[in-house]
Coordinates of N, CA and C in Angstrom, one line a residue:
M1 N 1.1 -1.1 0.0 CA 0.0 0.1 0.1 C 0.9 1.2 0.2
K2 N 0.7 2.2 -0.7 CA 1.5 3.6 -0.9 C 0.9 4.4 -0.2
S3 N 1.7 5.2 0.5 CA 1.4 6.7 1.4 C 1.1 7.8 0.2
N4 N 0.1 8.6 0.6 CA 0.1 9.8 -0.1 C 0.7 11.0 0.3
G5 N 1.7 10.6 1.4 CA 2.7 11.8 2.1 C 1.9 12.6 2.9
F6 N 0.6 12.3 3.3 CA -0.2 13.4 4.2 C -1.0 12.4 5.3
G7 N -0.3 11.3 5.7 CA -0.7 10.5 6.8 C -1.8 9.3 6.3
R8 N -1.9 9.4 5.0 CA -3.2 8.6 4.6 C -2.3 7.3 3.4
W9 N -3.3 6.2 3.5 CA -2.6 5.2 2.7 C -3.8 5.0 1.4
R10 N -3.1 4.7 0.2 CA -4.1 4.2 -0.7 C -4.2 2.9 -0.7
Q11 N -5.5 2.5 -0.7 CA -5.7 1.0 -0.8 C -6.3 0.9 -2.2
K12 N -5.9 -0.2 -2.7 CA -6.2 -0.9 -4.0 C -7.1 -2.0 -3.9
I13 N -8.3 -2.1 -4.0 CA -9.5 -3.0 -3.7 C -9.8 -3.5 -5.2
I14 N -9.6 -5.2 -5.3 CA -10.1 -5.7 -6.5 C -11.3 -6.4 -6.0
V15 N -12.4 -5.9 -6.9 CA -13.9 -6.5 -6.8 C -14.3 -7.1 -8.0
H16 N -15.0 -8.1 -7.9 CA -15.7 -8.6 -9.2 C -16.9 -8.9 -8.9
V17 N -17.9 -8.7 -10.2 CA -19.3 -8.7 -10.2 C -19.7 -9.4 -11.4
D18 N -20.9 -9.7 -11.3 CA -21.5 -10.4 -12.5 C -21.4 -9.5 -13.9
G19 N -20.8 -10.3 -14.8 CA -20.4 -9.6 -16.0 C -21.5 -8.6 -16.7
R20 N -22.7 -9.3 -16.5 CA -23.9 -8.5 -17.0 C -24.1 -7.1 -16.5
H21 N -23.4 -6.7 -15.5 CA -23.7 -5.5 -14.7 C -22.5 -4.7 -14.8
S22 N -21.5 -5.1 -15.9 CA -20.0 -4.4 -15.7 C -20.3 -2.8 -15.8
E23 N -21.2 -2.5 -16.9 CA -21.0 -1.1 -17.1 C -21.7 -0.2 -16.1
E24 N -23.0 -0.8 -15.4 CA -23.4 -0.1 -14.5 C -22.4 -0.1 -13.4
V25 N -21.9 -1.0 -12.9 CA -20.9 -0.8 -11.8 C -19.9 0.0 -11.8
A26 N -19.2 -0.1 -13.4 CA -18.1 0.8 -13.7 C -18.4 2.3 -13.2
R27 N -19.8 2.8 -13.7 CA -20.2 4.4 -13.4 C -20.1 4.4 -11.7
K28 N -20.8 3.3 -11.0 CA -20.7 3.7 -9.6 C -19.3 3.6 -9.0
L29 N -18.4 3.0 -9.4 CA -17.1 3.1 -8.9 C -16.2 4.0 -9.6
C30 N -16.6 4.7 -10.6 CA -16.0 5.8 -11.3 C -14.6 5.1 -11.8
A31 N -15.0 3.9 -12.5 CA -13.9 3.2 -13.0 C -14.2 3.3 -14.7
T32 N -13.3 3.1 -15.5 CA -13.3 3.4 -17.1 C -14.1 2.0 -17.4
G33 N -14.0 0.9 -16.7 CA -14.3 -0.4 -17.3 C -13.6 -1.6 -16.4
P34 N -13.9 -2.8 -16.5 CA -13.1 -3.7 -16.0 C -11.8 -3.8 -16.6
F35 N -10.7 -4.3 -15.8 CA -9.7 -4.6 -16.1 C -9.5 -6.1 -16.9
K36 N -10.6 -7.1 -16.3 CA -10.4 -8.4 -16.7 C -11.9 -8.7 -16.8
K37 N -12.0 -9.8 -17.8 CA -13.4 -10.4 -17.8 C -12.9 -12.0 -17.9
Q38 N -13.6 -12.8 -17.1 CA -13.5 -14.2 -17.3 C -14.4 -15.0 -16.5
G39 N -14.4 -16.2 -16.9 CA -15.2 -17.3 -16.1 C -16.5 -17.5 -16.8
K40 N -17.3 -18.7 -16.4 CA -18.6 -18.9 -17.0 C -19.3 -19.2 -15.7
P41 N -20.3 -18.5 -15.4 CA -20.7 -17.3 -16.2 C -19.8 -16.2 -15.8
E42 N -19.6 -15.2 -16.8 CA -18.8 -14.1 -16.8 C -18.6 -13.3 -15.5
R43 N -17.5 -13.0 -15.1 CA -17.3 -12.2 -14.0 C -16.2 -10.7 -14.4
A44 N -16.8 -9.8 -14.2 CA -16.0 -8.5 -14.3 C -15.2 -8.1 -13.1
Y45 N -14.0 -7.8 -13.5 CA -12.9 -7.4 -12.4 C -12.6 -5.9 -12.3
F46 N -12.7 -5.1 -11.3 CA -12.6 -4.0 -11.3 C -11.4 -3.9 -10.2
E47 N -10.5 -2.5 -10.3 CA -9.8 -2.0 -9.2 C -10.2 -0.7 -8.7
W48 N -10.5 -0.6 -7.5 CA -11.1 0.5 -6.9 C -10.0 0.8 -5.9
T49 N -9.8 2.2 -6.0 CA -9.1 2.7 -4.9 C -9.9 3.7 -3.9
R50 N -9.3 3.9 -2.8 CA -9.8 4.8 -1.8 C -8.6 5.1 -0.8
L51 N -8.6 6.2 -0.1 CA -7.8 6.6 1.0 C -8.2 6.2 2.2
T52 N -7.1 6.0 3.2 CA -7.5 5.6 4.6 C -6.5 6.0 5.3
T53 N -6.8 6.5 6.8 CA -5.8 6.6 7.8 C -5.1 5.6 8.3
R54 N -5.7 4.4 8.5 CA -4.9 3.2 9.0 C -4.8 1.9 8.1
R55 N -3.7 1.4 7.9 CA -3.3 0.3 7.3 C -4.3 -1.1 7.6
G56 N -4.6 -2.2 6.7 CA -5.6 -3.3 7.2 C -7.0 -2.8 7.4
D57 N -7.5 -1.7 7.0 CA -8.8 -1.0 7.2 C -10.0 -1.8 6.3
D58 N -9.9 -2.9 6.7 CA -10.9 -3.9 5.8 C -12.4 -3.5 6.0
E59 N -12.6 -3.2 7.3 CA -14.3 -2.9 7.5 C -14.8 -1.8 6.9
D60 N -13.7 -0.7 6.8 CA -14.5 0.6 6.0 C -14.4 0.3 4.7
V61 N -13.7 -0.6 4.1 CA -13.7 -1.1 2.7 C -14.8 -1.6 2.1
V62 N -15.5 -2.6 3.3 CA -16.6 -3.1 3.1 C -17.9 -2.4 3.1
F63 N -18.0 -1.5 4.1 CA -18.9 -0.5 4.4 C -19.1 0.4 3.2
D64 N -17.8 0.9 2.8 CA -18.2 1.9 1.7 C -18.5 1.3 0.2
L65 N -18.1 0.1 0.0 CA -18.6 -0.9 -1.1 C -20.2 -1.1 -0.8
C66 N -20.5 -1.4 0.2 CA -22.0 -1.5 0.3 C -22.8 -0.3 0.2
M67 N -22.2 0.8 0.5 CA -23.0 2.1 0.1 C -23.1 2.2 -1.4
L68 N -21.8 2.0 -2.0 CA -21.8 2.3 -3.5 C -22.6 1.2 -4.3
L69 N -22.4 -0.1 -4.0 CA -23.3 -1.0 -4.7 C -24.1 -2.1 -4.0
G70 N -24.5 -1.5 -2.9 CA -25.6 -2.5 -1.9 C -25.4 -3.5 -1.5
N71 N -25.9 -3.8 -0.2 CA -25.5 -4.7 0.4 C -25.5 -6.1 0.0
P72 N -24.6 -7.1 0.0 CA -24.5 -8.5 -0.4 C -25.8 -9.4 0.1
P73 N -26.4 -10.3 -0.7 CA -26.2 -10.5 -2.2 C -26.9 -9.2 -3.0
S74 N -26.3 -8.4 -3.4 CA -26.9 -7.5 -4.1 C -27.3 -7.7 -5.6
Q75 N -28.1 -7.0 -6.4 CA -28.1 -7.2 -7.8 C -26.9 -7.4 -8.8
Y76 N -25.7 -7.1 -8.2 CA -24.5 -7.2 -8.9 C -23.8 -8.4 -8.7
D77 N -24.1 -9.1 -7.5 CA -23.6 -10.2 -7.2 C -21.9 -9.8 -7.0
W78 N -21.6 -8.8 -6.1 CA -20.3 -8.5 -6.1 C -19.4 -9.1 -4.8
H79 N -18.2 -9.3 -5.3 CA -17.3 -9.8 -4.1 C -15.9 -9.0 -4.2
I80 N -15.3 -9.3 -3.2 CA -14.0 -8.6 -2.7 C -13.1 -9.7 -3.1
D81 N -11.9 -9.5 -3.8 CA -10.8 -10.3 -3.8 C -9.8 -10.0 -3.0
W82 N -9.8 -10.2 -1.8 CA -9.0 -9.9 -0.7 C -7.4 -10.2 -1.1
N83 N -7.0 -11.2 -1.6 CA -5.8 -11.9 -1.7 C -5.3 -10.9 -2.8
S84 N -6.0 -10.5 -3.6 CA -5.3 -9.7 -4.9 C -5.2 -8.0 -4.4
S85 N -6.1 -7.7 -3.6 CA -6.2 -6.3 -2.8 C -5.2 -6.0 -1.8
E86 N -4.9 -4.6 -1.8 CA -3.9 -4.1 -1.0 C -4.6 -3.2 -0.1
F87 N -4.6 -3.5 1.3 CA -5.4 -2.6 2.1 C -4.5 -2.7 3.4

């Protein structure tokens, strides 16, 4: 995780969703689009970044994504790939 120099850390969160909703999720996450699509049924993978004041801040990550995408299981069927994320 990289520091922005002002006491905050930039988290890189990898989120995957049902591929049918990739355009709508991209708008909600302010992303240009998924960086990868794969699987049957297709999953769309996004890199979402946020700033935090503490490392390992996974609770706020989940809360913020719930506010943006809806509580699981939502219409987007979203999941966080914690192994690929930096938090």
